[in-house]
Coordinates of C-alpha atoms in Angstrom, one line a residue:
X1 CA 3.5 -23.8 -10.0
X2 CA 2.7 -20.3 -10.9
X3 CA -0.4 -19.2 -13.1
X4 CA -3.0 -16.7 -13.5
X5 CA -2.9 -13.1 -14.9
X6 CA 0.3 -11.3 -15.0
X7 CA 0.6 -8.3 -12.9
X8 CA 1.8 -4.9 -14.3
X9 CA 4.7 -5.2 -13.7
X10 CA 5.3 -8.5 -15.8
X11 CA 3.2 -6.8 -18.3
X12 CA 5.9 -4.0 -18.7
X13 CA 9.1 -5.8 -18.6
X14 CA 7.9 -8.3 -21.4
X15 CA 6.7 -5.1 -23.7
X16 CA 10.3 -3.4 -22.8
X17 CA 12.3 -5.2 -25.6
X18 CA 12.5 -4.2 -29.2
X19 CA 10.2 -2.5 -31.1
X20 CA 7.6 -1.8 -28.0
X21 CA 10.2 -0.5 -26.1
X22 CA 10.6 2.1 -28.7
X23 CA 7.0 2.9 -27.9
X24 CA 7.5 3.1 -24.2
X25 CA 10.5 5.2 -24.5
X26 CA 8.4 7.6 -26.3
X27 CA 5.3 7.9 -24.1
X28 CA 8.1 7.7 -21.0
X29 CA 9.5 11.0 -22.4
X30 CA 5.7 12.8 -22.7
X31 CA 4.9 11.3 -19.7
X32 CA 8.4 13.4 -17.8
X33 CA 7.2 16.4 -19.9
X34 CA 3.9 16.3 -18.3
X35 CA 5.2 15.4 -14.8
X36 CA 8.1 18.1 -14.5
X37 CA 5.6 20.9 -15.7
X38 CA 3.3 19.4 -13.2
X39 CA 5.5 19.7 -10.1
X40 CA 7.1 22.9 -11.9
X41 CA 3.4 25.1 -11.6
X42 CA 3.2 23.8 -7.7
X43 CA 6.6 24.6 -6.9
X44 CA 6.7 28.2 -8.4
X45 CA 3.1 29.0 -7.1
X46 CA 1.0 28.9 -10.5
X47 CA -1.6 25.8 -9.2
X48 CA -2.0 26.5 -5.1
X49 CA -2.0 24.2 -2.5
X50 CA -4.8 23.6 -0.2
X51 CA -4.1 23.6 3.8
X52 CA -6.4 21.9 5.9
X53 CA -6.9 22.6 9.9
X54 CA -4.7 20.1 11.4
X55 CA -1.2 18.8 11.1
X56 CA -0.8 16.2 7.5
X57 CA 1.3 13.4 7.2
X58 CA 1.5 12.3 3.7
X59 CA 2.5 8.0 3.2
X60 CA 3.4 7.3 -0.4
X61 CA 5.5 5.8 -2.9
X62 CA 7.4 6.9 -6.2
X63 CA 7.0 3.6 -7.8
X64 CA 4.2 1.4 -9.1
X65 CA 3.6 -2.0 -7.2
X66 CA 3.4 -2.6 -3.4
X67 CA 5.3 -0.8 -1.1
X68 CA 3.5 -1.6 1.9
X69 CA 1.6 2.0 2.3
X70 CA -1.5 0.3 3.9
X71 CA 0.4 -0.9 6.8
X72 CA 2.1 1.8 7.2
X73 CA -0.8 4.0 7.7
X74 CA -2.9 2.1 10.1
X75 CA 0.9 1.7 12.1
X76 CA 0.4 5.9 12.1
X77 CA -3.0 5.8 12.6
X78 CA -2.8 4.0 15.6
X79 CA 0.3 5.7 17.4
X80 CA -1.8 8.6 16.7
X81 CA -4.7 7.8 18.5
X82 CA -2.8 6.2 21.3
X83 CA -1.2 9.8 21.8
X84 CA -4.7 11.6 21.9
X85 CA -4.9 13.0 18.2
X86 CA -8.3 13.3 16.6
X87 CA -6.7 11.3 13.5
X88 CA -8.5 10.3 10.4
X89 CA -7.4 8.9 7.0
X90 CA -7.6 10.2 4.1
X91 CA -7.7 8.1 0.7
X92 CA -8.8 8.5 -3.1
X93 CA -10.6 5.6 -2.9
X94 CA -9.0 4.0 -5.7
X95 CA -11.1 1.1 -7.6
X96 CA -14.2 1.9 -6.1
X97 CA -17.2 3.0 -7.9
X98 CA -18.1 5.9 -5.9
X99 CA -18.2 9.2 -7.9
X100 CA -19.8 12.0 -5.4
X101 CA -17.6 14.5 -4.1
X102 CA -17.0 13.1 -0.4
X103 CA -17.8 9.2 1.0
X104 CA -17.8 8.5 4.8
X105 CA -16.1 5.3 4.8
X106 CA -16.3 4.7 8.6
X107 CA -16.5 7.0 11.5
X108 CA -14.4 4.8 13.5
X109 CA -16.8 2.6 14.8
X110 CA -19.1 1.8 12.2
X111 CA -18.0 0.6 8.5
X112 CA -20.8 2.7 6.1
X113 CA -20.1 1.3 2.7
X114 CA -19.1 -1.6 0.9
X115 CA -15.8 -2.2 0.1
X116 CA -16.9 -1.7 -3.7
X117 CA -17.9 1.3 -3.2
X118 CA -15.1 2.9 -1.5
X119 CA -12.2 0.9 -2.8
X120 CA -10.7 -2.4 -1.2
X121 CA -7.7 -0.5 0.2
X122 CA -10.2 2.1 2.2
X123 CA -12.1 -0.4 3.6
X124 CA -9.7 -2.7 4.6
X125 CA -8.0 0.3 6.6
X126 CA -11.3 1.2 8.0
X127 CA -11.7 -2.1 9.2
X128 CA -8.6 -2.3 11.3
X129 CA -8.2 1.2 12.4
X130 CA -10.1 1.0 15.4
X131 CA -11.2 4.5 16.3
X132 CA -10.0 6.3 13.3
X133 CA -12.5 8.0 10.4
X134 CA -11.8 7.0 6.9
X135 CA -12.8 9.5 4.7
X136 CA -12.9 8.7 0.6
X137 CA -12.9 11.8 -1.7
X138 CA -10.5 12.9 -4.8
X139 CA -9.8 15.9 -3.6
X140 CA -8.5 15.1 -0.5
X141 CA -9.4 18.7 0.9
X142 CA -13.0 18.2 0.7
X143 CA -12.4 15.1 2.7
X144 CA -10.3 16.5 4.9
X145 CA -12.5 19.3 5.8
X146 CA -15.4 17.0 6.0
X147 CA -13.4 14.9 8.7
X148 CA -12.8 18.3 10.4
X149 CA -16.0 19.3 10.8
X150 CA -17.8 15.9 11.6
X151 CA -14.9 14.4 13.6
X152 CA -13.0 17.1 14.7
X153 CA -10.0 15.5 13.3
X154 CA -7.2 17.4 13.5
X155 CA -4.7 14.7 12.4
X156 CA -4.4 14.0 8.9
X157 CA -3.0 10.7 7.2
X158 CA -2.9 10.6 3.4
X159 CA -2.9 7.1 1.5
X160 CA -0.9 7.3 -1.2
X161 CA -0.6 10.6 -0.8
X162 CA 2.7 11.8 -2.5
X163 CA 1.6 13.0 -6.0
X164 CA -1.3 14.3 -4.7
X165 CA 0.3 17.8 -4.5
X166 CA -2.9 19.9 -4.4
X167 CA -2.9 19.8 -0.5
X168 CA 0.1 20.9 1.7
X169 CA 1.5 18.5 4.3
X170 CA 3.7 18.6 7.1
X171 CA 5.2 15.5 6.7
X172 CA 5.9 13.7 3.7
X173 CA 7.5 10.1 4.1
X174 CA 8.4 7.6 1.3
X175 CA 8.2 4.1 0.9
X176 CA 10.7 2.5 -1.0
X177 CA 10.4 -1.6 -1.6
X178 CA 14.3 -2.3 -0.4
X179 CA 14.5 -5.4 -3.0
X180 CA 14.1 -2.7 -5.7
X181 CA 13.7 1.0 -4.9
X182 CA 13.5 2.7 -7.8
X183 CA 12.5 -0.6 -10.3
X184 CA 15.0 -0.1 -13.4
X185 CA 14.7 3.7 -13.0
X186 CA 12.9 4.9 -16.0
X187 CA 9.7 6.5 -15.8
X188 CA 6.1 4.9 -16.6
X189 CA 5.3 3.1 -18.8
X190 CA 8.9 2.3 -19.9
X191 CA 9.7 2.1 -16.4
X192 CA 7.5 1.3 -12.7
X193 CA 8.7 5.0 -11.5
X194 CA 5.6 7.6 -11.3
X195 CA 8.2 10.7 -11.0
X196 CA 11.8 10.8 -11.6
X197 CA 13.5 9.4 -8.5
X198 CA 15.1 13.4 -7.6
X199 CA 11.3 13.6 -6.5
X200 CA 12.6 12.0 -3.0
X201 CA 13.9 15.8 -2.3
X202 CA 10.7 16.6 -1.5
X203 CA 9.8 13.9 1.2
X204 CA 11.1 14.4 5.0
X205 CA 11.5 10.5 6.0
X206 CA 12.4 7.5 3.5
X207 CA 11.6 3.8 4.8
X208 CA 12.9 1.0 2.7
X209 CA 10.2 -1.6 3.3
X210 CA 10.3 -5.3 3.2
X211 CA 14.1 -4.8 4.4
X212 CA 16.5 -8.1 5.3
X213 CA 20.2 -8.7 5.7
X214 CA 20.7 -9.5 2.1
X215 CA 23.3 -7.9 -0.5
X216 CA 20.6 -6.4 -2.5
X217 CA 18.6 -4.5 0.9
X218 CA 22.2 -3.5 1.5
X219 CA 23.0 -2.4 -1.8
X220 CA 19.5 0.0 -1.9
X221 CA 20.6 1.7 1.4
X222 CA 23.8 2.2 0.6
X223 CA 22.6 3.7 -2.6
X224 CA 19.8 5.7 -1.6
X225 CA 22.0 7.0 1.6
X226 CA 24.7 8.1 -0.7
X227 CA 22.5 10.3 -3.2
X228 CA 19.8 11.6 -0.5
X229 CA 22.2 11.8 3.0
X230 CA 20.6 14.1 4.1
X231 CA 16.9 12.3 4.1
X232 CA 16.1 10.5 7.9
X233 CA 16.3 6.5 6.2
X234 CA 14.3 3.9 8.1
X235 CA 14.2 0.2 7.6
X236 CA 11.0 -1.9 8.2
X237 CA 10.0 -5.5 7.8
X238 CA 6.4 -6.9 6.7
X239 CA 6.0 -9.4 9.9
X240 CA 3.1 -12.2 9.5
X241 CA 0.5 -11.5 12.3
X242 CA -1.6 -14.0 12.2
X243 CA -3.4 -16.6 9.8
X244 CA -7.4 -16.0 9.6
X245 CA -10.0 -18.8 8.7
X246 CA -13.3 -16.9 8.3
X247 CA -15.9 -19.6 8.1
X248 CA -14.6 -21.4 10.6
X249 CA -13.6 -18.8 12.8
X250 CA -10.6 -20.2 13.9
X251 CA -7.2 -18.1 14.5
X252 CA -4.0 -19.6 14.0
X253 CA 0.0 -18.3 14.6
X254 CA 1.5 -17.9 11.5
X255 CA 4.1 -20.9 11.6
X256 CA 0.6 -23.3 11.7
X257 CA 1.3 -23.3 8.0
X258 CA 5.2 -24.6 8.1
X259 CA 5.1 -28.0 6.2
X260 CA 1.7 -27.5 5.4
X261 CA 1.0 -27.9 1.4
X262 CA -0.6 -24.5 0.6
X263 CA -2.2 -23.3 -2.4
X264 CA -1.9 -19.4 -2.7
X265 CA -3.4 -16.6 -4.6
X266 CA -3.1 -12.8 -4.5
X267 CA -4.2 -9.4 -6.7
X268 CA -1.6 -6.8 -4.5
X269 CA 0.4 -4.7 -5.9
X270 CA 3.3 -6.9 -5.2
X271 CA 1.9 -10.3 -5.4
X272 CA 5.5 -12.3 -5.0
X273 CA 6.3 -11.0 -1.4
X274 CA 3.3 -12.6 -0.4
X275 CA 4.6 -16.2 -2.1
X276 CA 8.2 -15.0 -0.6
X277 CA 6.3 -15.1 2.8
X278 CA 4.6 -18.1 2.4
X279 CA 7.9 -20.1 2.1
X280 CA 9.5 -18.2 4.4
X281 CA 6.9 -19.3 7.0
X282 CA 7.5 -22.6 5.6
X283 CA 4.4 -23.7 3.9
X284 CA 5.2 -26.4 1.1
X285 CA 4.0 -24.6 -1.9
X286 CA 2.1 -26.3 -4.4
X287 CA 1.0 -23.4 -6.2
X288 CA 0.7 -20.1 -6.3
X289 CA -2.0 -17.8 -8.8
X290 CA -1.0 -14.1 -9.3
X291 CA -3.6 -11.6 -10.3
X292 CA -3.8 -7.4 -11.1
X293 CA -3.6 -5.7 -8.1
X294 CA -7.1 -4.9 -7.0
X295 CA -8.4 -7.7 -9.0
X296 CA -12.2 -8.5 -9.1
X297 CA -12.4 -12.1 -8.1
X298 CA -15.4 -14.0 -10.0
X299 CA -17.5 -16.9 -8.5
X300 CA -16.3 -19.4 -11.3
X301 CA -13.1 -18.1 -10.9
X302 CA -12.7 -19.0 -7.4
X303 CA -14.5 -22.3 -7.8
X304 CA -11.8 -23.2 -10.6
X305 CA -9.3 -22.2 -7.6
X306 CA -10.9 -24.3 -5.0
X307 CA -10.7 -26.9 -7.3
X308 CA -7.4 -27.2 -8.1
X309 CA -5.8 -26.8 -4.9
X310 CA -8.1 -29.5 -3.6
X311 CA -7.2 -31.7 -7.0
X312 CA -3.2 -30.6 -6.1
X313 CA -3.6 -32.2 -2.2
X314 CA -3.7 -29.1 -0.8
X315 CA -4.2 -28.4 2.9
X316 CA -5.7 -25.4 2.4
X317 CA -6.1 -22.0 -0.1
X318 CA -4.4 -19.3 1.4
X319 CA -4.2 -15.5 0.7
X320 CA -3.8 -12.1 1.3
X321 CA -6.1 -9.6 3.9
X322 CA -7.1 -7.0 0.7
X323 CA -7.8 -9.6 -1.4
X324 CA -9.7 -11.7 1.1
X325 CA -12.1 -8.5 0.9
X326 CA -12.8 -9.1 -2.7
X327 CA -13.6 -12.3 -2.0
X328 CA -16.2 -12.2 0.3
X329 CA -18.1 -14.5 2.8
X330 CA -20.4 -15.3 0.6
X331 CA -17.8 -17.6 -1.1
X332 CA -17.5 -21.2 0.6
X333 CA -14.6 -22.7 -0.5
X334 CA -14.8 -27.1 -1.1
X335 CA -11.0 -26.4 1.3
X336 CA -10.0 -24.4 4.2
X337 CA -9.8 -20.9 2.5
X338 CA -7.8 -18.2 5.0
X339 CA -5.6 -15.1 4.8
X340 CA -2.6 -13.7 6.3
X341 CA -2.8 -10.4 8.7
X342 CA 0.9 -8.5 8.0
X343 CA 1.9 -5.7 10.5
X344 CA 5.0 -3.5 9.8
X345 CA 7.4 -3.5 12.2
X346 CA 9.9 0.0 11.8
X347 CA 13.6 -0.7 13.1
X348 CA 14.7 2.1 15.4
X349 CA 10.9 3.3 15.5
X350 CA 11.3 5.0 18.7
X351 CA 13.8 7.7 16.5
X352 CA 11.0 7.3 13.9
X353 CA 8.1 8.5 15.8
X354 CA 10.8 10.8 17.7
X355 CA 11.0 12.5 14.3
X356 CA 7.4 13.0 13.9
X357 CA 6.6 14.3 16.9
X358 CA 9.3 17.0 16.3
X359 CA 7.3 17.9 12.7
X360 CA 4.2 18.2 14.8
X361 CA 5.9 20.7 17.4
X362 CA 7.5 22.7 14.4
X363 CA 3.9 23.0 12.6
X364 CA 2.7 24.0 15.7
X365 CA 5.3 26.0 17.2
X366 CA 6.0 24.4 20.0

């Protein structure tokens, strides 16, 4: 059983049939204008680009929905660390309520906000990036140089960081979800694409996320191979960590839910690969709630949750690690209420950080 909101994404493909699709087609076709003659004043000099004091690795997306960019930036945040870099993170701050110029998120140690403020995203990467700053600001400059000065930072990781053209980078790699790179390839809001999918020229490293052995991964690299061959193409897979129960306390392997009847929810940007990882861990299913990515979860809400997992015989309410921030502590559930940790796991990653260490020796000459 599936209920609750729809996501965007079901939004716009049930609006993309005559006559609203007339109406999409129309504001997709502004929309390009206002994109291309975006890109078009960077490219040719007429709005600069900010440089900040460090080497800047942008992760991003060209498509609306999850790609898995939060993952990937604490996996870079960490390797960075590991190899001595002062690295911090840099992120908008999307959905959170603060409107100053610059927010110290964490300095590494110490969390200094709430996740409403600074956006669940920020704070979710600031509460597993272990020794890494998270710095909130709009302009991702004044962050930067705000990490710079108070951390000495001098490695840079931008979250969603790919239209955000106002600050130069040294590395720009794209996520692409493998099951559909490039949704049905029109531009928003006709379309999931936030810039025509010739944008990819501009980005040094593609990863096709989420990727398995099926025809339609193989299908996406062979296509994306074909028309960008000359673009370093990485496949990745979101691998299940390990299943959290935070009033209990209690830590479990992921397979503890196979055969289990489960009752799921989730507000991501791609709510189905979390019910697509569910079953593949084997949990029996009984249902599943999708919600707007960054979704603000009410207390009557969740009770009405609760309740009818427990009234479906379910084992437990299960979701995901972003949205299990918007949910809060303060919530006790009348069943076992617990979320999944993903990691991302890059195939060939040895080439993959190979590659980045050779952008950090050409920005710095060595």
């Amino acid at each position: 059983m599936v209920s609750g909101k729809k996501d965007f994404a079901q939004i716009q493909k049930s609006l993309s049939v005559f006559p609203f699709s007339l109406v999409l087609r129309g504001a997709s076709f502004l929309y390009s204008i206002v994109i291309k003659a975006r890109m078009g004043g960077y490219r040719l000099g007429v709005i600069t680009q900010r440089q900040l004091p460090g080497f800047v690795v942008s992760v991003g997306n060209i498509a609306v929905g999850g790609t898995g960019k939060t993952p990937m930036v604490l996996l870079l945040a960490q390797w960075a660390r590991a190899k001595g870099y002062n690295a911090c993170v840099l992120s908008r701050g999307y959905g959170g309520n603060f409107r100053g110029k610059v927010l110290e998120v964490s300095d590494g140690d110490q969390i200094k906000v709430s996740w409403k403020e600074c956006g669940d995203e920020p704070y979710l990467v600031a509460k597993r990036a272990s020794g890494v700053p998270v710095v909130v600001s709009k302009k991702r400059y004044l962050g930067g140089i705000y990490a710079a000065k108070k951390f000495g930072s001098n490695f840079f990781i931008l979250d969603d960081g790919f239209q955000h053209l106002a600050l130069k980078r040294n590395l720009d790699i794209v996520l692409l979800d493998a099951s559909k790179p490039f949704g049905n390839g029109r531009l928003l809001p006709w379309g999931l694409l936030r810039e025509p999918k010739e944008s990819i020229g501009r980005a040094h490293a593609l990863v096709l996320t989420r990727f398995s052995n099926n025809q339609t991964c193989k299908k996406a690299e062979e296509e994306i191979a074909r028309k960008f061959p000359q673009k370093p193409l990485f496949m990745s897979i979101h691998r299940p960590h390990k299943l959290i129960f935070p009033t209990s306390q209690t830590i479990f392997e992921p397979s503890y839910i196979s055969r289990k009847k489960v009752a799921a929810f989730a507000g991501i940007g791609n709510p189905s690969s979390f019910e697509n990882t569910l079953a593949s861990l084997g949990a029996r299913l009984l249902q599943f709630n999708h919600f707007p990515d960054h979704h603000l979860y009410l207390g009557d809400e969740l009770k009405a949750l609760t309740k009818e997992a427990k009234a479906l015989g379910a084992e437990m309410l299960l979701t995901t690690e972003k949205d299990w921030i918007r949910v809060g502590s303060d919530f006790k559930a009348e069943i076992p209420l617990g979320y999944l940790v993903i990691v991302i796991e890059i195939k060939r990653e040895k080439l993959f950080f190979d590659l980045i260490e050779r952008f950090i020796h050409r920005a710095y000459g060595i």
